[in-house]
Coordinates of C-alpha atoms and ligand atoms in Angstrom, one line a residue:
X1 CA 129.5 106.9 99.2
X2 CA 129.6 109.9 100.7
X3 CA 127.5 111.4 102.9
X4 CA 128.8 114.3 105.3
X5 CA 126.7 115.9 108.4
X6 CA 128.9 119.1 108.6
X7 CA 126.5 122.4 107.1
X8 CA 127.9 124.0 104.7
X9 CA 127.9 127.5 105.0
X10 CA 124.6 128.4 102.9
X11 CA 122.8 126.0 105.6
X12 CA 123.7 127.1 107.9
X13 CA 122.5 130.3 106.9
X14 CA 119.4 129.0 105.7
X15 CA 119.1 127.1 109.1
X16 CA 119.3 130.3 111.0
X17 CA 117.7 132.4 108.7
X18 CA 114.8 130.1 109.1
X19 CA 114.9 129.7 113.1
X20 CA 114.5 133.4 113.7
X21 CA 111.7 134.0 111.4
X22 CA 109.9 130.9 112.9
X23 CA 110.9 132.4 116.4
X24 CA 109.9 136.5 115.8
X25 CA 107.1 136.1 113.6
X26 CA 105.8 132.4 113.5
X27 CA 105.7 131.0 117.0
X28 CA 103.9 134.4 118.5
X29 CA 101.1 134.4 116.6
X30 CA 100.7 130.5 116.6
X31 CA 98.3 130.1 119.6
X32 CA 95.6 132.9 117.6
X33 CA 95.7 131.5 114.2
X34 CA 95.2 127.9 116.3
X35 CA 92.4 128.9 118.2
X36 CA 91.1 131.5 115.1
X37 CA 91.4 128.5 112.8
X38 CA 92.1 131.6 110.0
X39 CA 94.3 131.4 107.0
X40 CA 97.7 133.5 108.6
X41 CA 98.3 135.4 105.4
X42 CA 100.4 138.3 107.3
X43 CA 103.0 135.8 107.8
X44 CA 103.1 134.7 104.6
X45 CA 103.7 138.1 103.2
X46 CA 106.7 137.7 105.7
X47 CA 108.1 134.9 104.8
X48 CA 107.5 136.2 100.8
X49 CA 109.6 139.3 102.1
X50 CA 112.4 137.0 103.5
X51 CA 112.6 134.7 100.1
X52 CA 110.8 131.5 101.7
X53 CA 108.0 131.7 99.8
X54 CA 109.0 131.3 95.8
X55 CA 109.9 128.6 93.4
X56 CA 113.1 129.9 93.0
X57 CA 113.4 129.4 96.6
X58 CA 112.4 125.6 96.5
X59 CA 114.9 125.7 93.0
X60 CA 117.9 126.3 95.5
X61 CA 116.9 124.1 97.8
X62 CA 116.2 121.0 95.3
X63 CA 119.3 122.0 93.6
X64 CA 121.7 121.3 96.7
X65 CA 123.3 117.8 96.1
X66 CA 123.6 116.9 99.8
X67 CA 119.7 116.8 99.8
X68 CA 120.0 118.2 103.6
X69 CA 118.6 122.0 102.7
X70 CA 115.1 121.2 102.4
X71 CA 114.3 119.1 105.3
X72 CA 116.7 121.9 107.4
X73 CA 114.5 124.4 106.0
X74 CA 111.1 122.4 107.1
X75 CA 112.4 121.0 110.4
X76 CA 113.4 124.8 111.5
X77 CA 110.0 126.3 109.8
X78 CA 108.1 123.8 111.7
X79 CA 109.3 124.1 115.0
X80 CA 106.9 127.4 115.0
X81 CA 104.1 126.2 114.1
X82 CA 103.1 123.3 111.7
X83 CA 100.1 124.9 110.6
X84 CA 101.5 127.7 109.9
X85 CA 104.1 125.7 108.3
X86 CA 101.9 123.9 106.2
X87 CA 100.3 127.0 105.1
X88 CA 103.1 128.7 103.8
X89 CA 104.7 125.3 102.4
X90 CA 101.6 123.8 100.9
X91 CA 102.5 125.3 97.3
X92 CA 105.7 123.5 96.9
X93 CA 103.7 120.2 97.7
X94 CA 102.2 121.2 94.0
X95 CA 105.3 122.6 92.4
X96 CA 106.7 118.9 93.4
X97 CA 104.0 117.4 91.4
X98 CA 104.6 120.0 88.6
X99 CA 108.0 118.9 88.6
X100 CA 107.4 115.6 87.9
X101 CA 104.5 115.5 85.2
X102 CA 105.1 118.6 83.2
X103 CA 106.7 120.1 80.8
X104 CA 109.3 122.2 80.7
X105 CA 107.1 125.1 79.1
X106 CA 104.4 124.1 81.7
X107 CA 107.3 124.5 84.5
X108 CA 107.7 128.4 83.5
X109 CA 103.8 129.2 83.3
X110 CA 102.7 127.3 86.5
X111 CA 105.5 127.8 88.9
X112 CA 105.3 131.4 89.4
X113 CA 101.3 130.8 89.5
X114 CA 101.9 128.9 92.4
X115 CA 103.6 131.5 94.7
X116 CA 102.6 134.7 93.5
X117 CA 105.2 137.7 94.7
X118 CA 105.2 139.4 97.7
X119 CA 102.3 141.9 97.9
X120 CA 101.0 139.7 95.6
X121 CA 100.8 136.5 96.7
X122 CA 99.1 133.1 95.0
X123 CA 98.5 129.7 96.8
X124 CA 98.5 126.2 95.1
X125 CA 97.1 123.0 96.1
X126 CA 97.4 119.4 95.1
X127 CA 94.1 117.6 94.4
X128 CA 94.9 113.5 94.8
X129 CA 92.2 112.1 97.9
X130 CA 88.9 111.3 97.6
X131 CA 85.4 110.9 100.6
X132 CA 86.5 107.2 99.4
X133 CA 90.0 106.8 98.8
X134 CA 92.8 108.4 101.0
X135 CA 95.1 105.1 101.3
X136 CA 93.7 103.2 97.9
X137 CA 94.6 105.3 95.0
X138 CA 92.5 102.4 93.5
X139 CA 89.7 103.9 95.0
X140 CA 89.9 107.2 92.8
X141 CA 86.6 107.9 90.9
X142 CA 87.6 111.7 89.5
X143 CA 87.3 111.2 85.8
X144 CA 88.2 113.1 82.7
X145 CA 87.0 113.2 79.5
X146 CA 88.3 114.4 76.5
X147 CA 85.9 116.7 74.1
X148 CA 87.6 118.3 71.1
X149 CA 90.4 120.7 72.1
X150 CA 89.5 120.4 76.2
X151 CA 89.4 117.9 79.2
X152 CA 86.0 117.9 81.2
X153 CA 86.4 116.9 84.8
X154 CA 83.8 115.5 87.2
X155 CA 84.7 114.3 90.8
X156 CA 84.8 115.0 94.5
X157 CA 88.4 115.9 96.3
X158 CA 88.4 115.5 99.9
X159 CA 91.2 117.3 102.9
X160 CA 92.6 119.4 99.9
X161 CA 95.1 122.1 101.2
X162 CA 94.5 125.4 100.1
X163 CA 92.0 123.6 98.3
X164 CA 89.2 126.7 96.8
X165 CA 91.3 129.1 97.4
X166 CA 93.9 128.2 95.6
X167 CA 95.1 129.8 92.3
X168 CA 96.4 126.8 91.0
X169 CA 94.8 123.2 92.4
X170 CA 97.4 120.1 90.6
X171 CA 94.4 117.4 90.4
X172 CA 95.0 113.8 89.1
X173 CA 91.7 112.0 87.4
X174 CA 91.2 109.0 85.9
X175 CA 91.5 108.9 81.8
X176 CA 91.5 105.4 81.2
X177 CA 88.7 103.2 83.1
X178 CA 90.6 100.4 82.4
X179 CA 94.0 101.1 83.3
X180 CA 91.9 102.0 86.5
X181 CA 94.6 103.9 88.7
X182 CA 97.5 103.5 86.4
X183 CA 95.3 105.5 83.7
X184 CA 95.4 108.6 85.8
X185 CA 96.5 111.9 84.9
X186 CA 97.4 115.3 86.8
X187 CA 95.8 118.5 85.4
X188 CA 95.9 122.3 86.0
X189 CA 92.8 123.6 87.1
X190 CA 93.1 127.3 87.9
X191 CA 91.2 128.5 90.7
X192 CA 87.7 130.0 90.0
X193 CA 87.4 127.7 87.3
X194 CA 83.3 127.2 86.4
X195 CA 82.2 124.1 88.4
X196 CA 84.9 123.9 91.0
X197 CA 83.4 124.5 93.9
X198 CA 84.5 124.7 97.6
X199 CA 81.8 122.5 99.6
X200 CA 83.7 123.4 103.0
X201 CA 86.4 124.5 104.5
X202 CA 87.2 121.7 107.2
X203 CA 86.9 121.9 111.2
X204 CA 90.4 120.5 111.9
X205 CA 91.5 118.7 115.4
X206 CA 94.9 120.4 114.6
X207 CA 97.1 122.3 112.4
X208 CA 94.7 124.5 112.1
X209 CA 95.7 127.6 110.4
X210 CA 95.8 126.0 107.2
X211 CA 93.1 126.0 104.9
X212 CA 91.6 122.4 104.2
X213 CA 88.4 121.5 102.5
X214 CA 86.1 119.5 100.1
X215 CA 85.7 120.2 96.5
X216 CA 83.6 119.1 93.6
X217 CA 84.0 119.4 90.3
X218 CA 81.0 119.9 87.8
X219 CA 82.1 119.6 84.0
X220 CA 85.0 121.7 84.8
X221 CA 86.5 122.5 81.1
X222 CA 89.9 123.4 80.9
X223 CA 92.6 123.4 77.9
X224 CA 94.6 120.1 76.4
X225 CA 97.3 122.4 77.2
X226 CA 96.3 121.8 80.9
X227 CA 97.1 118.3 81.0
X228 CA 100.7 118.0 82.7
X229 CA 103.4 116.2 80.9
X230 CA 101.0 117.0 77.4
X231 CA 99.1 114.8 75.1
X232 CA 101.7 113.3 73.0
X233 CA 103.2 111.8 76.6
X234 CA 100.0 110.6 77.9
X235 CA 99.4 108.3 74.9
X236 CA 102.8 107.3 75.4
X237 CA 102.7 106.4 79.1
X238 CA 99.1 104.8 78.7
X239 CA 100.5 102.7 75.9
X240 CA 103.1 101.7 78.1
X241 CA 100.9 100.9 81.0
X242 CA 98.3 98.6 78.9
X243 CA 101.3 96.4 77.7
X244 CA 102.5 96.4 81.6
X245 CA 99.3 95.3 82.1
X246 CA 98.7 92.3 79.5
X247 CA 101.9 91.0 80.5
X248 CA 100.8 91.5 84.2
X249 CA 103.6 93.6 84.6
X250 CA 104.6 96.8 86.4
X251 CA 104.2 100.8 86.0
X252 CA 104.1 103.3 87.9
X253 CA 101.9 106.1 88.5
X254 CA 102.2 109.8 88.8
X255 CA 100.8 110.3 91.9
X256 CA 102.6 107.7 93.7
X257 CA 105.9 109.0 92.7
X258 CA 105.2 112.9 94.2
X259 CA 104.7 111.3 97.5
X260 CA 107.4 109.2 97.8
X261 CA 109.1 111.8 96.9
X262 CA 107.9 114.4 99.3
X263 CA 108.0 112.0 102.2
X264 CA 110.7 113.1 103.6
X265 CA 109.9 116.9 103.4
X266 CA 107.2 115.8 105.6
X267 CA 109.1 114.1 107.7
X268 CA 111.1 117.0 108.7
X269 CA 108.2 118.7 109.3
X270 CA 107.5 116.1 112.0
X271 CA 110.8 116.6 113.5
X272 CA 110.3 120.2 113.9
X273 CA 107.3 120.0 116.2
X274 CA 109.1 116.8 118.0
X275 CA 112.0 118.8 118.7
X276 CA 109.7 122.4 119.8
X277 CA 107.9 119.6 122.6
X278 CA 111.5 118.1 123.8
X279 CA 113.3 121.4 124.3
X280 CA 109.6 122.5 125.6
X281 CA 109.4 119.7 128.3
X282 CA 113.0 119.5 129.3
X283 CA 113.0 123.3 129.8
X284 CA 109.7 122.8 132.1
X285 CA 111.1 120.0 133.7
X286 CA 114.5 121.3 134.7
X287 CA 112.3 124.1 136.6
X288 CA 109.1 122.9 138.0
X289 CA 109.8 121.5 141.5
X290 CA 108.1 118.7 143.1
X291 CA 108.8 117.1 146.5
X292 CA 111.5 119.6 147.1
X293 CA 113.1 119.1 143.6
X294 CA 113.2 120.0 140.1
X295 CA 110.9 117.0 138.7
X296 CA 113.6 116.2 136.4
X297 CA 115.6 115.0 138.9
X298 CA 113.5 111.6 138.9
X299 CA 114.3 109.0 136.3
X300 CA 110.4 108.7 135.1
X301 CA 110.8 112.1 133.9
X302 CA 114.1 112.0 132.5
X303 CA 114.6 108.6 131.1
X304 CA 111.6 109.7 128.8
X305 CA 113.2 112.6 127.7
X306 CA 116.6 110.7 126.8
X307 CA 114.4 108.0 124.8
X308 CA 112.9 110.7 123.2
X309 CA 116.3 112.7 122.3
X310 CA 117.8 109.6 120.8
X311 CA 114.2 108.8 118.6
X312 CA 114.6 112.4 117.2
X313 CA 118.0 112.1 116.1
X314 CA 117.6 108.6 114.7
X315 CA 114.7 109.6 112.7
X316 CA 116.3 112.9 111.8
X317 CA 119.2 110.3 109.9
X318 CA 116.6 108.5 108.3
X319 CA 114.8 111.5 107.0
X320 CA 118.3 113.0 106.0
X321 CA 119.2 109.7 104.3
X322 CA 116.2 109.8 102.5
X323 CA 116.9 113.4 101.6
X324 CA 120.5 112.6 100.5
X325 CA 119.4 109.8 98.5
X326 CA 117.0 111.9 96.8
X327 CA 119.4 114.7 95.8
X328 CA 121.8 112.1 94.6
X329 CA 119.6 110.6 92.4
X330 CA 119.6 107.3 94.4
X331 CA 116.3 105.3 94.3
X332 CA 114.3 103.9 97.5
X333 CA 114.8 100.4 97.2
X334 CA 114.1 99.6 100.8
X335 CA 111.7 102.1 101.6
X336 CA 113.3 104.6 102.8
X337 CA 111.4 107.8 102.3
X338 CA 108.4 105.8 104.1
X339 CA 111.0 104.9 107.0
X340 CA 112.2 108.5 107.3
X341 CA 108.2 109.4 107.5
X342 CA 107.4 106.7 109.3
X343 CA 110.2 107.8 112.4
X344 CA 109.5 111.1 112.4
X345 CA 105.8 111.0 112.7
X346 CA 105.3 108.5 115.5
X347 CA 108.5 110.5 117.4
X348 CA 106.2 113.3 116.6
X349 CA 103.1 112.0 118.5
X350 CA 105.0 110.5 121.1
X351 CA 107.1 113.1 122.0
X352 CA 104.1 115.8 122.3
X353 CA 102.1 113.2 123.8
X354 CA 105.1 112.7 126.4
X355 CA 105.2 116.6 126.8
X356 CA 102.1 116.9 127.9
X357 CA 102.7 114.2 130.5
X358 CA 105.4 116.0 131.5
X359 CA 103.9 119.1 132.2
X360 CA 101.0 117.3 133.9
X361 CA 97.5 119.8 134.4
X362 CA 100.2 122.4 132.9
X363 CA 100.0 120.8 129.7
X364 CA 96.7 119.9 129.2
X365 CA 95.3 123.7 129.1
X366 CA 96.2 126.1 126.9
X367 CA 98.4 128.2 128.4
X368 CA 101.2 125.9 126.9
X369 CA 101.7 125.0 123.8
X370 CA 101.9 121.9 124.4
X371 CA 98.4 120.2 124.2
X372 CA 98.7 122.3 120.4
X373 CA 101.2 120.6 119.2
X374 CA 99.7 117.2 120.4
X375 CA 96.8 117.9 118.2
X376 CA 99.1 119.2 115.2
X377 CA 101.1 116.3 115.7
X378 CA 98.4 113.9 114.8
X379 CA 98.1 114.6 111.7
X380 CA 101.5 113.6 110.6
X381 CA 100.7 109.4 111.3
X382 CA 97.6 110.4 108.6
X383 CA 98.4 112.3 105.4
X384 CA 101.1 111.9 102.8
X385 CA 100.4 107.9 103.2
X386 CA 99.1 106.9 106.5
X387 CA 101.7 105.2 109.1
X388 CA 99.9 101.6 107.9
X389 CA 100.7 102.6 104.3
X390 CA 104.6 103.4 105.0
X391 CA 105.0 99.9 107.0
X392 CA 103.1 98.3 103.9
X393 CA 105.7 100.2 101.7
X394 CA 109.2 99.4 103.8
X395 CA 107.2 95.6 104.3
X396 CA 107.2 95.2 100.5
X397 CA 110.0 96.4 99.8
X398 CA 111.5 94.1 102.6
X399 CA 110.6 91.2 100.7
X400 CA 112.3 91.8 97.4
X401 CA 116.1 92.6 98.4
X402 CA 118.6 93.7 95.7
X403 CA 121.9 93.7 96.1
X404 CA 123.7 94.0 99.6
X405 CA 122.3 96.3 101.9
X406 CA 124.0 99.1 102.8
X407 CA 124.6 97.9 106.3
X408 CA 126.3 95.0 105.3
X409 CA 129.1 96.1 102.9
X410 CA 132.6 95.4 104.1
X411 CA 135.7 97.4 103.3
X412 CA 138.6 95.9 102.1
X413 CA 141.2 96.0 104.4
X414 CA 144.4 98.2 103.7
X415 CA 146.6 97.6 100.9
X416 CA 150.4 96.9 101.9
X417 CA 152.5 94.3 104.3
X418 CA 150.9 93.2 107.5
X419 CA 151.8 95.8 110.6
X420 CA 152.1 93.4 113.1
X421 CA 154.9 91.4 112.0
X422 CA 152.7 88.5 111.5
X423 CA 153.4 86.1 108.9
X424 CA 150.7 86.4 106.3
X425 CA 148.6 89.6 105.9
X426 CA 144.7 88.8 105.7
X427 CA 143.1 88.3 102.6
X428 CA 141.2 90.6 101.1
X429 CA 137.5 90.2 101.6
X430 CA 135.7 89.7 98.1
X431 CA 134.1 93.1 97.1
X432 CA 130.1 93.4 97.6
X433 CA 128.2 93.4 95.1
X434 CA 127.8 97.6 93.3
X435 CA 124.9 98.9 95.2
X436 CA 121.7 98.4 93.2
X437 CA 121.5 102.2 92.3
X438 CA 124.9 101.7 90.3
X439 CA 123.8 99.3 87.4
X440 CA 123.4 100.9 84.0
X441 CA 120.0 99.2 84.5
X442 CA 118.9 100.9 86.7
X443 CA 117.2 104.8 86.4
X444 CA 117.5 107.4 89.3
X445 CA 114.2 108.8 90.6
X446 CA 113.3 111.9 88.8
X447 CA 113.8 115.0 91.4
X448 CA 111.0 117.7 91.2
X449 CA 112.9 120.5 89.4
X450 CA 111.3 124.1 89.7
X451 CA 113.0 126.2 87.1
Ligands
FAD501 C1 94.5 117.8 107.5 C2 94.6 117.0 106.3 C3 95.2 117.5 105.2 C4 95.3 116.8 104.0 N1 95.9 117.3 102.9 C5 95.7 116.7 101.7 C6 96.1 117.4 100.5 O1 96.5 118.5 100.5 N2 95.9 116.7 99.3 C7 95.4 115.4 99.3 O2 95.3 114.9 98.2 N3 95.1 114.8 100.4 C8 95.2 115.3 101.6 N4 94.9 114.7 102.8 C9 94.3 113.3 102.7 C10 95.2 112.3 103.3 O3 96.3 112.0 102.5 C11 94.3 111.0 103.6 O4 93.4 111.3 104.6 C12 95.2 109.8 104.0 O5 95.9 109.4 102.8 C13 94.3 108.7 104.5 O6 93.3 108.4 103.7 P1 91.8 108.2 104.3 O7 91.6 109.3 105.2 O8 90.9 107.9 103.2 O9 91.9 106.9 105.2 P2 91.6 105.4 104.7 O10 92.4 105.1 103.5 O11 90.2 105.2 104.7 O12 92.3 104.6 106.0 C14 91.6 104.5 107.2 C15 92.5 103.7 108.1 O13 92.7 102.3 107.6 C16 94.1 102.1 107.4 N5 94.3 101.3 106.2 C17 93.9 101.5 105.0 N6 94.3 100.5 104.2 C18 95.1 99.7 104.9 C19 95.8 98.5 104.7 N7 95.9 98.0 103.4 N8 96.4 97.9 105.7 C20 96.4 98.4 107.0 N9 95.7 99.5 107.3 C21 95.0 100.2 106.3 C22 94.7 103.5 107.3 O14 96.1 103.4 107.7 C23 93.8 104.3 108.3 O15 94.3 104.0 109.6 C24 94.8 115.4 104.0 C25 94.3 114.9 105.1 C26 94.1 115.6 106.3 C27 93.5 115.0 107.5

């Protein structure tokens, strides 16, 4: 295994490349697209300008092997402002879904539908959660219906991103009653489709310049051609799935598999408004003077702050982890994409709630940023599987170990005689059993590939 910290070059790059446009033309106009609650569509022209807003963008990203590119990329984004953020990464949230379901044809058509070009720009959303199912994919009553050459779909889409205005909203529905949420499907439905309607743009608590709102859909009549992955693949997979089921076996579903796969893009995201609050409060702390001293000079200011440091970084290694393992082609046996998600986001909370604390009446007005990315924050323990779901996840997949965990592998010790002149050199331990991802048995996850 190999799995190296040191950027390469191009990260670096990317890292800084990132970092100044979330520092000149992100974090200023955070506070008025907060308070505006408005969709910031001058910065993404600017982030279209500066290549951050394109599939082929998301292409180079996937494409590094290390896996450490995206969640660089998200962390440094999201340090100026996660709405913002969200805004301008909400399409590739789609595009991941694209890349798993469709086909290759359906990759070239919808991509580029997703992002527009600068000047020009499109928005995408992804359609999965319902009024009454967020959590229980179970739960999902969107239905479609085949009738001749189209699908007709009828349902109710709740907290959709970009959702209305989007060019392109990625929607799964349910095709097979009986396969219940293992008969679903992900469609295209282009925006301004008849009978997809935006109910309401949501009031938000935070991250707040992105768009998020209801939908329903009326009879909404799109193409075959629409369906992602295509007809002939459909029949296949529910084939598959009703023998899974008489046998009371396993299968897996779409929608499941984009968001364990985009966990940890979210977690970075986390990380980058965790890591805007520490810097944030250490700075303030380091400078505000109380009792004749700079308040960091007592421990129940700065013993925080080192917790907090140390939370960041260890979540930060899980998230990359997660990220490596995905770029490799590894699969999550033990959770890991939720554990990345799971760290970040309750570092997240904690850390901004901490800020706040630290900053004292300071913090709790809106001269500071702080109390703003409290509220953005939030969200993070809540979508992409709430914090309950990824403990269920890293839980179950607790209770079914394969193979040695990584932790506990043991190198052999050094071939050749003993060093220290005693008389017998140690034996060498027996070799751990191949890590699960290694048998022939066993398929990596697919990665979202943009072309
Ligand atoms: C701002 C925002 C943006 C969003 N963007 C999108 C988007 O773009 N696309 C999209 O499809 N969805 C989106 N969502 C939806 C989000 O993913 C869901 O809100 C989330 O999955 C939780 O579902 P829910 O709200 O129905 O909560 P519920 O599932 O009703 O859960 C309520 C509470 O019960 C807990 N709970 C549920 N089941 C269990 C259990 N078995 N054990 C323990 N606790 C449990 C939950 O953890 C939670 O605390 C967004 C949500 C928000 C707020």
């Amino acid at each position: 295994m190999t799995f190296d910290l040191t950027p390469t070059a191009a990260q670096h790059d990317l890292a800084k490349r990132t970092h100044d446009f979330a520092r000149d033309c992100v974090r200023p106009v955070a506070a008025h697209y907060d308070r505006a609650q408005e969709f910031p569509w001058p910065v993404l022209e600017e982030a279209a300008e500066r290549g951050f807003y394109s599939p082929l963008f998301y292409r180079d990203l996937i494409g590094d092997p290390t896996g450490l590119s995206l969640p660089m990329f998200m962390e440094e984004l999201f340090w100026g402002c996660a709405g913002i953020g969200l805004a301008i990464v909400m399409p590739a949230l789609a595009l991941s879904a694209i890349g798993q379901a469709a086909t290759p044809e359906q990759m070239l058509r919808w991509a580029p539908e997703c992002f527009g070009t600068p000047g020009d720009l499109k928005l995408a959303a992804l359609a999965i959660s319902e009024p009454e199912g967020g959590s229980d994919v179970r739960n999902l009553r969107t239905r479609a219906v085949r009738d001749g050459t189209d699908w007709i779909i009828d349902g109710h889409k709740m907290w959709i991103g970009n959702g209305g205005i989007a060019n392109v909203h990625i929607v799964n529905a349910v095709v097979d009653e009986e396969l219940g949420h293992r008969g679903q499907a992900l469609f295209v439905v282009p925006g301004g489709t008849p009978g997809l309607e935006l109910v309401r743009k949501l009031d938000k608590l935070g991250c707040r310049a992105s768009h998020t709102a209801e939908l329903t859909f009326d009879g909404v009549r799109i193409p075959a051609e629409n369906l992602l992955g295509g007809t002939e693949k459909l029949e296949h997979a529910l084939a598959e799935r009703r023998a899974a089921a008489r046998t009371n076996g396993r299968s897996g579903s779409v929608t499941l598999g984009t968001f364990e796969q985009t966990r940890p893009m979210v977690a970075a995201q986390a990380l980058g408004i965790a890591r805007a609050a520490l810097e944030y409060m250490t700075s303030y702390a380091n400078h505000r003077e109380a009792f004749g001293a700079p308040i960091i000079d007592n421990q129940g200011i700065a013993f925080p702050i080192a917790d907090l440091a140390t939370r960041i970084d260890a979540a930060r290694l899980l998230t990359w982890r997660a990220s490596w393992m995905a770029a490799q082609g590894v699969r999550f046996e033990r959770g890991e994409g939720s554990m990345a998600k799971l760290a970040a986001t309750e570092t997240a909370v904690h850390t901004t709630e901490r800020a706040i604390q630290t900053l004292g009446g300071w913090g709790y007005i809106t001269d500071h940023p702080v109390e703003k990315w409290y509220r953005d924050a939030k969200l993070y323990t809540i979508f992409e599987g709430t914090s309950e779901i990824q403990r269920i996840v890293i839980a179950h997949a607790s209770a079914r170990p394969r193979g040695a965990h990584p932790c506990t592998w043991t190198s052999p010790p050094p071939a050749g005689p003993s060093t220290n002149g005693s008389a017998a050199a140690p034996r060498p331990a027996p070799r751990p059993p191949p890590p699960p991802w290694t048998s022939a048995t066993e398929s990596p996850p697919r990665s979202p590939r943009p072309p």
